[in-house]
Amino acid sequence: MRSIKFAASTLLVLSLGVQAETMTRDNGAPIGDNQNSTTAGANGSVLLQDVHLVQKLQRFARERIPERVVHARGTGAFGNFVASGDFSALTMATPFAEAGKQTPVFVRFSTVIHPKGSPETLRDPRGFATKFYTDQGNWDLVGNNLPIFFIRDAMKFPDMVHSLKPSPVTNVQDPNRFFDFFSHEPGATNMLTWVYSDLGIPASYRQMDGNGVHAYKWINAQGQVHYVKFNWRSQQGVKGLSPSEAAKVQGNDFNHLTNDLYQAINQGQYPKWDLYVQLLKPEQLNDFSFNPLDATKEWPGVKAIKVGTMTLNKVPDNFFAATEQAAFAPSNLIPGIEPSEDRLLQGRIFSYADTQLYRLGANNSQLPINQARVKVLNHNQEGAMNMATGAGDVNYQPSRRLPYAEDGRYKAVQTALAGTVQQLAIKKQDNFSQAGAFYRSLSKVRQGYLVEALAGDLAKVKDAGTQHVMLSYFYKADADYGSRLTQAVKGDLAKVKTLAASL
Ligand code: HEM
């Protein structure tokens, strides 16, 4: 009787004419019945010996892994990066070694604060993370759509994120909480102005630029250093939504960003971005009214050079395997690219790899999406879910028996230091001028969207002190901007001016 059932299921031919394959349990054994549990007689209890049922329920209950603590909702795509020239005079980084050189990539776009499954129409910066599978290991450029950030020191990141996440009491995001935090953070004025502009709700991921935000170092074979900022420019143009457009899109399709990217790629309309770099010599770092290694600042007036173009041309076959399990880390660097001394970046260099050891496990770099496309040779070993096969009994270095060698060309670049160990904020903060310049660069219509969206949230702030401190920051950035916001929330302009004068 059993063998007849088995044969019937293997030979089952669907009405579509497709020959069905026999299902198996995780141990590979064929499954006899995926519809009915094993019971003791017609009316008896279900038996624990139904190992297929038990395994199915166990695996189901374990389907979720912790969502990313930030950037939980994302959309990924594969593609390639093609260098537009030979930039070896500036960097040893191999994707830039010669014109036409191709490097495969995986990109994950994301929202930041809102959880997995939340509407993609909510205001947020957007993540733009690129994994370059280079021939010298993986390089992750983990950036955002906006060119700057809220804070300049990693010490403040968990507090800032707590203030932006839902209240621990109500589980609802609350402007009273995040403006309370930002009223102590004048350096955030620039980023808040960008986030509340129409760029805080992109029309599509394709119509969004990307930015590395921080300065990194480019290092050439002679050990010469340039500070470098990276900027992806969308060939599709850049488009954000006004508050009323966003409300309309949210009503129609709150997955508009994911749906747009999948549809475009599946229809063969492959989106493209050009990669630009801005370069500064170390001796130029003091030439500005601000510190160029401050992540709240752009580098206005520094020439941008195009170094390549990226095309995204394939969506993953499985969302979880690729997009959810992707581990992007600013510490995934390759020869020719090092972190700058930017304090925010220095914190990120630690934080991502650390969270991924928890979120995905000790061997997350062995998952296919994260695996380097070159041989990984070191003596890191074991740990949960290890898929590597050992290379004999020499699991240490140096050794005469297994001569793995270092290569001195890839030592850290030497950097001169001066001063004392200290805990002090950076000098030359210049907290407001770039926010004002950005406001003035917007058309009248876009200034209107910004004032509408920002005043909408500032009006919810119940504490008049917090509200007026925030208004004074925007007034200090630009008097027209601050006055319009003050008027919109029915604030006290004289008080705002007095507070702004003391900044
Ligand atoms: C000290 C400041 C920051 C800290 C501590 C921090 C921390 C984190 C953490 C823990 C994650 C989750 C990673 C994971 O689970 O795989 C994350 C994701 C991300 N962060 Fe940050 N972050 C910081 C600032 C920034 C900045 C300045 C940017 C943009 C330049 C940025 C862009 C991203 C992106 C794009 C992701 C999502 C990566 C992905 O798609 O998987 N973060 N961040």
Coordinates of C-alpha atoms and ligand atoms in Angstrom, one line a residue:
M1 CA 0.0 0.0 0.0
R2 CA 2.8 2.4 1.0
S3 CA 4.8 1.8 -2.1
I4 CA 1.9 2.5 -4.3
K5 CA 1.3 5.9 -2.7
F6 CA 5.0 6.7 -3.1
A7 CA 5.0 5.8 -6.8
A8 CA 1.8 7.8 -7.4
S9 CA 3.2 11.0 -5.9
T10 CA 6.5 10.8 -7.8
L11 CA 4.8 10.2 -11.1
L12 CA 2.1 12.8 -10.5
V13 CA 1.7 14.9 -13.6
L14 CA 0.1 18.2 -13.1
S15 CA -2.6 19.4 -15.4
L16 CA 0.0 22.0 -16.7
G17 CA 2.1 19.1 -17.9
V18 CA 4.9 19.7 -15.4
Q19 CA 6.2 16.5 -13.6
A20 CA 6.1 17.1 -9.9
E21 CA 9.1 16.3 -7.8
T22 CA 8.7 14.4 -4.6
M23 CA 8.8 16.6 -1.5
T24 CA 11.3 15.7 1.2
R25 CA 11.9 16.4 4.9
D26 CA 15.0 18.4 5.8
N27 CA 17.0 15.1 6.0
G28 CA 16.1 14.5 2.4
A29 CA 13.7 11.6 3.1
P30 CA 10.5 11.6 0.9
I31 CA 7.3 12.8 2.3
G32 CA 4.3 10.5 2.1
D33 CA 1.5 12.9 3.2
N34 CA 1.7 16.7 3.5
Q35 CA -2.1 17.1 4.1
N36 CA -3.0 14.9 7.1
S37 CA -1.3 14.5 10.4
T38 CA -0.6 10.9 11.8
T39 CA -3.3 10.1 14.3
A40 CA -4.1 7.1 16.6
G41 CA -7.2 5.8 14.7
A42 CA -9.9 7.9 13.2
N43 CA -10.8 9.8 16.3
G44 CA -7.5 9.6 18.3
S45 CA -4.8 12.2 19.1
V46 CA -2.0 13.2 16.8
L47 CA 1.2 11.2 17.3
L48 CA 4.5 12.7 18.3
Q49 CA 6.1 10.2 15.9
D50 CA 4.8 12.3 13.0
V51 CA 8.3 13.7 12.4
H52 CA 7.3 15.6 9.3
L53 CA 4.5 17.5 11.2
V54 CA 6.9 18.2 14.1
Q55 CA 9.6 19.5 11.8
K56 CA 7.3 21.6 9.8
L57 CA 5.9 23.4 12.8
Q58 CA 9.4 23.8 14.4
R59 CA 10.8 25.3 11.2
F60 CA 7.8 27.6 10.8
A61 CA 8.2 29.0 14.3
R62 CA 11.8 29.8 13.6
E63 CA 11.4 31.6 10.2
R64 CA 12.1 35.1 11.5
I65 CA 15.5 36.4 12.4
P66 CA 15.9 39.7 14.3
E67 CA 15.1 42.6 11.9
R68 CA 17.8 45.2 11.5
V69 CA 17.7 47.6 14.4
V70 CA 17.6 50.4 11.8
H71 CA 17.0 50.1 8.0
A72 CA 14.7 47.1 8.6
R73 CA 12.7 47.5 5.4
G74 CA 14.8 47.1 2.2
T75 CA 14.7 46.1 -1.4
G76 CA 17.7 44.5 -3.2
A77 CA 19.0 44.1 -6.7
F78 CA 22.1 42.7 -8.4
G79 CA 24.1 44.4 -11.1
N80 CA 27.5 45.5 -12.1
F81 CA 29.8 48.5 -11.9
V82 CA 32.0 49.6 -14.8
A83 CA 34.9 51.9 -14.2
S84 CA 35.2 54.9 -16.5
G85 CA 39.0 55.2 -16.3
D86 CA 42.2 54.2 -14.7
F87 CA 42.3 55.8 -11.3
S88 CA 45.4 53.9 -10.0
A89 CA 47.3 57.2 -9.6
L90 CA 44.8 57.9 -6.7
T91 CA 43.9 54.5 -5.3
M92 CA 44.9 50.9 -5.3
A93 CA 41.2 50.0 -5.1
T94 CA 40.8 47.4 -7.8
P95 CA 37.3 48.4 -9.2
F96 CA 39.0 51.7 -10.4
A97 CA 42.1 50.1 -11.9
E98 CA 41.2 50.5 -15.6
A99 CA 38.6 51.8 -18.0
G100 CA 35.9 49.3 -18.6
K101 CA 36.7 47.1 -15.6
Q102 CA 33.6 45.3 -14.4
T103 CA 32.8 44.5 -10.7
P104 CA 29.6 42.7 -9.8
V105 CA 27.5 44.4 -7.1
F106 CA 24.5 43.9 -4.9
V107 CA 22.6 47.0 -3.8
R108 CA 20.1 47.2 -0.9
F109 CA 17.9 50.3 -0.7
S110 CA 16.0 50.8 2.5
T111 CA 14.0 53.1 4.8
V112 CA 15.6 53.8 8.2
I113 CA 13.4 54.1 11.2
H114 CA 10.2 52.3 10.3
P115 CA 10.0 48.5 10.8
K116 CA 10.0 45.7 8.3
G117 CA 6.7 45.8 6.4
S118 CA 6.0 49.5 7.2
P119 CA 4.8 51.8 4.4
E120 CA 7.5 53.0 2.0
T121 CA 5.8 56.3 1.8
L122 CA 6.8 57.4 5.3
R123 CA 9.3 60.3 5.6
D124 CA 12.8 59.0 6.3
P125 CA 16.3 59.2 4.8
R126 CA 16.8 56.2 2.5
G127 CA 19.7 53.7 2.7
F128 CA 21.7 53.1 -0.5
A129 CA 24.1 50.3 0.4
T130 CA 26.4 48.7 -2.3
K131 CA 28.4 45.6 -2.0
F132 CA 31.2 45.4 -4.6
Y133 CA 32.4 41.8 -5.1
T134 CA 35.9 42.9 -6.1
D135 CA 38.9 40.7 -7.0
Q136 CA 40.5 41.8 -3.7
G137 CA 37.5 41.0 -1.5
N138 CA 34.2 42.7 -0.7
W139 CA 34.0 46.5 -0.5
D140 CA 30.7 47.8 1.0
L141 CA 29.8 51.5 0.4
V142 CA 27.0 51.9 2.9
G143 CA 25.4 55.2 2.2
N144 CA 22.2 57.1 2.2
N145 CA 20.2 59.1 -0.4
L146 CA 21.0 62.4 1.4
P147 CA 24.5 63.8 1.4
I148 CA 24.9 64.5 5.1
F149 CA 23.8 63.0 8.5
F150 CA 22.1 64.2 11.7
I151 CA 25.0 63.8 14.1
R152 CA 28.8 63.8 14.0
D153 CA 29.7 61.4 16.8
A154 CA 28.8 57.7 17.1
M155 CA 28.2 58.2 20.9
K156 CA 24.9 59.9 20.0
F157 CA 23.6 57.3 17.6
P158 CA 21.6 55.0 19.9
D159 CA 20.0 58.0 21.7
M160 CA 19.0 59.6 18.4
V161 CA 17.5 56.4 17.1
H162 CA 15.6 55.8 20.4
S163 CA 14.1 59.3 20.0
L164 CA 13.1 58.6 16.4
K165 CA 11.7 55.1 17.0
P166 CA 8.2 54.6 18.5
S167 CA 7.7 55.7 22.2
P168 CA 8.3 52.8 24.6
V169 CA 5.0 53.7 26.2
T170 CA 2.6 54.1 23.2
N171 CA 4.7 52.3 20.5
V172 CA 4.0 55.3 18.2
Q173 CA 6.6 57.7 16.7
D174 CA 6.3 61.1 18.4
P175 CA 7.8 64.4 17.3
N176 CA 7.7 65.5 20.9
R177 CA 10.4 62.9 21.6
F178 CA 12.7 63.4 18.6
F179 CA 12.5 67.2 18.6
D180 CA 13.4 67.1 22.3
F181 CA 16.6 65.2 21.3
F182 CA 17.3 67.4 18.3
S183 CA 16.8 70.6 20.3
H184 CA 20.1 69.6 21.9
E185 CA 21.7 69.0 18.5
P186 CA 22.1 72.1 16.4
G187 CA 24.3 70.2 14.0
A188 CA 21.2 68.3 12.8
T189 CA 19.7 71.4 11.3
N190 CA 21.2 70.6 7.8
M191 CA 20.0 67.0 7.8
L192 CA 16.5 67.8 9.2
T193 CA 16.1 70.4 6.3
W194 CA 17.0 67.7 3.8
V195 CA 14.7 65.0 5.4
Y196 CA 11.7 67.3 5.5
S197 CA 12.2 68.4 1.9
D198 CA 10.5 66.3 -0.8
L199 CA 13.7 64.2 -1.0
G200 CA 12.6 62.7 2.4
I201 CA 9.9 60.7 0.4
P202 CA 11.5 59.6 -2.9
A203 CA 9.1 59.0 -5.9
S204 CA 11.1 55.7 -6.5
Y205 CA 14.4 54.2 -5.6
R206 CA 15.5 54.6 -9.2
Q207 CA 15.0 58.4 -8.9
M208 CA 17.3 58.8 -5.9
D209 CA 20.9 59.7 -5.6
G210 CA 23.3 58.0 -3.2
N211 CA 26.0 59.3 -0.9
G212 CA 28.8 57.7 1.1
V213 CA 28.3 60.8 3.4
H214 CA 31.7 60.4 5.2
A215 CA 35.1 61.1 3.9
Y216 CA 37.1 58.0 3.3
K217 CA 40.8 57.8 2.3
W218 CA 42.0 56.8 -1.1
I219 CA 45.5 55.5 -1.0
N220 CA 47.7 54.8 -4.0
A221 CA 50.5 52.2 -4.4
Q222 CA 53.1 54.9 -3.2
G223 CA 51.1 55.4 0.0
Q224 CA 49.8 58.8 -1.0
V225 CA 46.5 59.8 0.6
H226 CA 43.5 61.7 -0.7
Y227 CA 40.4 62.2 1.4
V228 CA 37.4 61.1 -0.8
K229 CA 33.6 61.5 -0.7
F230 CA 31.5 59.2 -2.9
N231 CA 28.3 60.3 -4.7
W232 CA 26.0 58.2 -6.9
R233 CA 24.0 60.3 -9.4
S234 CA 20.9 58.7 -10.8
Q235 CA 20.7 58.6 -14.6
Q236 CA 16.9 58.5 -14.1
G237 CA 16.9 61.9 -12.5
V238 CA 15.9 62.7 -8.9
K239 CA 12.3 63.1 -7.8
G240 CA 10.7 63.4 -4.4
L241 CA 7.0 63.6 -3.4
S242 CA 5.2 66.6 -1.9
P243 CA 3.2 65.9 1.3
S244 CA -0.1 65.6 -0.7
E245 CA 1.5 63.4 -3.5
A246 CA 2.8 61.1 -0.8
A247 CA -0.6 60.8 0.9
K248 CA -2.1 59.8 -2.5
V249 CA 0.6 57.3 -3.2
Q250 CA 0.2 55.8 0.3
G251 CA -3.5 55.3 -0.4
N252 CA -2.8 53.5 -3.7
D253 CA 0.4 51.5 -3.0
F254 CA 2.4 51.8 0.1
N255 CA 5.0 49.4 -1.4
H256 CA 5.6 51.8 -4.2
L257 CA 9.4 51.8 -4.0
T258 CA 9.8 48.0 -4.1
N259 CA 7.1 47.5 -6.7
D260 CA 8.7 50.2 -9.0
L261 CA 12.2 48.7 -8.8
Y262 CA 11.0 45.1 -9.4
Q263 CA 8.8 46.1 -12.2
A264 CA 11.4 48.2 -14.0
I265 CA 14.1 45.5 -13.7
N266 CA 11.7 42.7 -14.7
Q267 CA 10.7 44.8 -17.8
G268 CA 14.4 45.3 -18.8
Q269 CA 14.5 49.0 -17.8
Y270 CA 17.7 48.7 -15.9
P271 CA 18.4 51.7 -13.7
K272 CA 21.8 53.3 -13.7
W273 CA 23.9 55.5 -11.4
D274 CA 27.1 57.3 -12.2
L275 CA 29.7 57.3 -9.3
Y276 CA 31.4 60.6 -8.7
V277 CA 34.2 61.3 -6.2
Q278 CA 35.4 64.5 -4.6
L279 CA 39.0 64.6 -3.4
L280 CA 40.9 66.6 -0.9
K281 CA 44.6 66.5 -0.1
P282 CA 45.3 66.1 3.7
E283 CA 46.8 69.6 3.7
Q284 CA 43.5 71.0 2.4
L285 CA 41.5 69.9 5.5
N286 CA 41.9 73.3 7.1
D287 CA 40.8 75.3 4.2
F288 CA 37.1 75.4 5.1
S289 CA 34.9 77.2 7.6
F290 CA 33.9 73.7 8.8
N291 CA 35.7 70.4 9.4
P292 CA 35.6 68.4 6.2
L293 CA 35.6 65.2 8.3
D294 CA 32.3 66.2 9.9
A295 CA 29.4 64.0 8.6
T296 CA 26.9 66.9 8.9
K297 CA 28.7 68.7 6.0
E298 CA 29.0 68.5 2.3
W299 CA 32.1 69.7 0.5
P300 CA 30.7 72.6 -1.6
G301 CA 32.9 73.9 -4.4
V302 CA 35.1 70.7 -4.5
K303 CA 35.2 69.4 -8.1
A304 CA 33.4 66.0 -8.6
I305 CA 35.0 63.5 -11.0
K306 CA 33.1 60.6 -12.6
V307 CA 34.8 57.3 -11.9
G308 CA 32.2 54.7 -13.2
T309 CA 28.6 53.6 -13.8
M310 CA 26.5 51.0 -12.0
T311 CA 23.6 49.2 -13.6
L312 CA 21.1 47.1 -11.7
N313 CA 19.8 44.3 -13.8
K314 CA 18.5 41.4 -11.7
V315 CA 16.2 41.1 -8.7
P316 CA 16.9 38.3 -6.3
D317 CA 15.2 34.9 -6.7
N318 CA 14.5 34.9 -3.0
F319 CA 14.1 38.0 -0.9
F320 CA 15.2 36.4 2.4
A321 CA 18.3 34.7 1.0
A322 CA 19.7 37.9 -0.6
T323 CA 18.1 41.1 0.7
E324 CA 17.3 40.1 4.3
Q325 CA 20.5 38.2 4.9
A326 CA 22.8 40.7 3.2
A327 CA 25.3 42.1 5.7
F328 CA 26.8 45.4 4.6
A329 CA 29.5 46.8 6.8
P330 CA 31.6 50.0 6.5
S331 CA 34.4 47.8 7.8
N332 CA 34.4 45.7 4.6
L333 CA 37.2 47.7 2.9
I334 CA 39.8 46.7 0.3
P335 CA 43.3 47.8 -0.3
G336 CA 43.3 51.5 -1.5
I337 CA 40.3 52.5 0.7
E338 CA 40.6 53.3 4.4
P339 CA 38.3 55.1 6.8
S340 CA 39.0 58.7 7.5
E341 CA 39.2 60.1 11.0
D342 CA 35.5 61.1 10.9
R343 CA 34.2 60.0 14.4
L344 CA 30.8 58.9 13.1
L345 CA 32.4 56.6 10.6
Q346 CA 34.8 55.2 13.2
G347 CA 31.8 54.1 15.2
R348 CA 30.2 52.6 12.2
I349 CA 33.3 50.6 11.4
F350 CA 32.6 48.7 14.7
S351 CA 28.8 48.7 14.8
Y352 CA 27.7 46.9 11.6
A353 CA 29.9 43.8 11.8
D354 CA 29.0 43.6 15.5
T355 CA 25.3 43.7 14.9
Q356 CA 25.6 41.2 12.1
L357 CA 27.4 38.7 14.4
Y358 CA 24.1 38.9 16.5
R359 CA 21.5 39.2 13.7
L360 CA 22.9 36.6 11.3
G361 CA 25.6 34.8 13.3
A362 CA 29.3 34.3 13.5
N363 CA 29.6 32.9 10.0
N364 CA 27.4 35.4 8.2
S365 CA 30.3 36.1 5.7
Q366 CA 29.9 32.5 4.4
L367 CA 26.3 33.0 3.3
P368 CA 26.2 33.1 -0.5
I369 CA 25.1 36.8 -0.6
N370 CA 27.9 37.9 1.6
Q371 CA 30.6 35.5 0.4
A372 CA 33.7 37.2 -1.1
R373 CA 34.3 36.1 -4.7
V374 CA 37.9 35.4 -3.9
K375 CA 39.4 32.7 -1.7
V376 CA 39.2 33.6 2.0
L377 CA 42.4 32.4 3.7
N378 CA 42.8 32.9 7.5
H379 CA 42.5 31.0 10.7
N380 CA 39.1 32.4 11.9
Q381 CA 37.2 29.2 12.6
E382 CA 34.3 27.2 13.9
G383 CA 31.2 29.0 15.4
A384 CA 27.6 28.3 14.7
M385 CA 26.6 27.2 11.1
N386 CA 30.1 27.0 9.9
M387 CA 30.2 25.8 6.3
A388 CA 34.0 26.1 5.7
T389 CA 36.1 23.0 5.3
G390 CA 39.4 23.2 7.3
A391 CA 42.8 23.2 5.6
G392 CA 44.5 20.6 7.7
D393 CA 45.9 20.8 11.2
V394 CA 47.8 24.1 10.9
N395 CA 45.2 26.6 12.2
Y396 CA 47.8 29.2 13.3
Q397 CA 50.3 31.5 11.6
P398 CA 53.2 31.8 11.2
S399 CA 54.0 28.2 10.4
R400 CA 56.7 26.4 8.4
R401 CA 54.2 23.8 7.4
L402 CA 51.5 26.0 5.9
P403 CA 53.2 29.2 4.8
Y404 CA 50.3 31.7 4.6
A405 CA 52.0 35.1 4.2
E406 CA 51.2 38.7 4.8
D407 CA 51.8 41.2 2.0
G408 CA 53.3 44.5 3.3
R409 CA 51.8 46.4 0.4
Y410 CA 48.5 46.3 2.2
K411 CA 49.5 47.6 5.7
A412 CA 47.5 50.5 7.1
V413 CA 48.7 53.8 5.7
Q414 CA 50.9 55.8 8.2
T415 CA 49.1 58.8 9.6
A416 CA 50.9 61.5 11.7
L417 CA 49.2 62.3 15.1
A418 CA 49.5 65.1 17.6
G419 CA 47.7 66.1 20.8
T420 CA 46.3 64.3 23.8
V421 CA 43.7 61.7 24.5
Q422 CA 40.5 63.7 25.1
Q423 CA 36.7 63.8 25.0
L424 CA 35.9 67.0 23.3
A425 CA 33.5 68.1 20.5
I426 CA 35.1 69.1 17.2
K427 CA 36.0 72.7 16.5
K428 CA 34.6 74.6 13.5
Q429 CA 31.1 73.2 13.8
D430 CA 29.4 75.8 11.5
N431 CA 26.0 74.2 12.3
F432 CA 23.7 76.3 10.1
S433 CA 25.2 77.8 6.9
Q434 CA 24.8 74.7 4.8
A435 CA 21.2 74.2 5.9
G436 CA 20.5 77.8 4.8
A437 CA 22.2 77.3 1.5
F438 CA 20.2 74.2 0.8
Y439 CA 16.9 76.0 1.7
R440 CA 17.8 78.8 -0.7
S441 CA 18.7 76.4 -3.5
L442 CA 15.2 75.0 -3.5
S443 CA 12.5 76.4 -5.9
K444 CA 9.7 78.3 -4.2
V445 CA 7.4 75.3 -4.7
R446 CA 9.8 72.9 -3.0
Q447 CA 10.5 75.4 -0.2
G448 CA 6.7 75.3 0.3
Y449 CA 6.7 71.5 0.6
L450 CA 9.5 71.7 3.2
V451 CA 7.8 74.3 5.3
E452 CA 4.5 72.4 5.1
A453 CA 6.0 69.1 6.2
L454 CA 8.3 70.4 8.9
A455 CA 5.8 72.8 10.4
G456 CA 3.3 69.9 10.4
D457 CA 5.6 68.0 12.9
L458 CA 6.8 71.0 14.8
A459 CA 3.2 72.0 15.5
K460 CA 2.8 68.7 17.4
V461 CA 5.5 69.7 19.9
K462 CA 3.8 70.6 23.1
D463 CA 6.8 72.0 25.0
A464 CA 7.1 75.7 23.8
G465 CA 10.8 75.8 24.9
T466 CA 11.7 72.8 22.6
Q467 CA 9.6 74.2 19.8
H468 CA 11.2 77.6 19.9
V469 CA 14.8 76.2 20.2
M470 CA 14.1 74.2 17.0
L471 CA 12.6 77.3 15.3
S472 CA 15.7 79.3 16.2
Y473 CA 18.0 76.8 14.5
F474 CA 16.0 77.0 11.3
Y475 CA 15.9 80.8 11.6
K476 CA 19.6 80.9 12.1
A477 CA 20.0 78.8 8.9
D478 CA 17.9 81.3 6.9
A479 CA 15.7 84.1 8.3
D480 CA 12.9 83.5 5.7
Y481 CA 12.8 79.8 6.4
G482 CA 12.6 80.3 10.2
S483 CA 10.0 83.0 9.9
R484 CA 7.8 80.9 7.7
L485 CA 8.0 78.0 10.1
T486 CA 7.3 80.2 13.1
Q487 CA 4.3 81.7 11.4
A488 CA 3.0 78.3 10.4
V489 CA 3.1 76.9 13.9
K490 CA 1.9 80.2 15.4
G491 CA 5.2 80.7 17.4
D492 CA 6.7 83.8 18.9
L493 CA 9.0 85.3 16.2
A494 CA 10.6 87.8 18.7
K495 CA 11.5 84.9 21.0
V496 CA 12.9 82.9 18.0
K497 CA 15.1 85.9 16.9
T498 CA 16.4 86.3 20.4
L499 CA 17.3 82.6 20.7
A500 CA 18.9 82.6 17.2
A501 CA 21.0 85.6 18.1
S502 CA 22.6 83.7 20.9
L503 CA 23.7 80.8 18.7
Ligands
HEM1 C1 27.5 56.0 14.3 C2 26.5 56.1 13.4 C3 25.7 54.9 12.9 C4 25.5 53.7 13.5 C5 26.1 53.2 14.8 C6 24.8 52.9 12.6 C7 24.4 51.6 12.8 C8 23.7 50.8 11.9 C9 23.2 49.4 12.2 C10 23.5 48.7 13.5 C11 22.6 49.0 11.1 C12 22.0 47.6 10.9 C13 23.0 46.7 10.1 C14 22.5 45.3 10.0 O1 21.8 44.8 10.8 O2 23.0 44.7 9.0 C15 22.7 50.0 10.1 C16 22.2 49.9 8.9 C17 22.4 50.8 7.9 N1 23.0 52.1 8.0 FE1 23.7 52.8 9.7 N2 24.5 53.6 11.4 C18 25.1 54.8 11.6 C19 25.1 55.8 10.7 C20 24.8 55.7 9.4 C21 25.1 56.6 8.3 C22 25.8 58.0 8.5 C23 24.6 56.1 7.2 C24 24.8 56.6 5.8 C25 25.9 57.2 5.3 C26 24.1 54.8 7.5 C27 23.5 53.9 6.5 C28 23.1 52.7 6.8 C29 22.5 51.8 5.8 C30 22.3 52.1 4.3 C31 22.1 50.7 6.5 C32 21.4 49.5 5.9 C33 22.3 48.5 5.3 C34 21.5 47.4 4.6 O3 20.9 47.7 3.6 O4 21.6 46.3 5.1 N3 24.1 54.6 8.8 N4 23.3 51.1 10.7

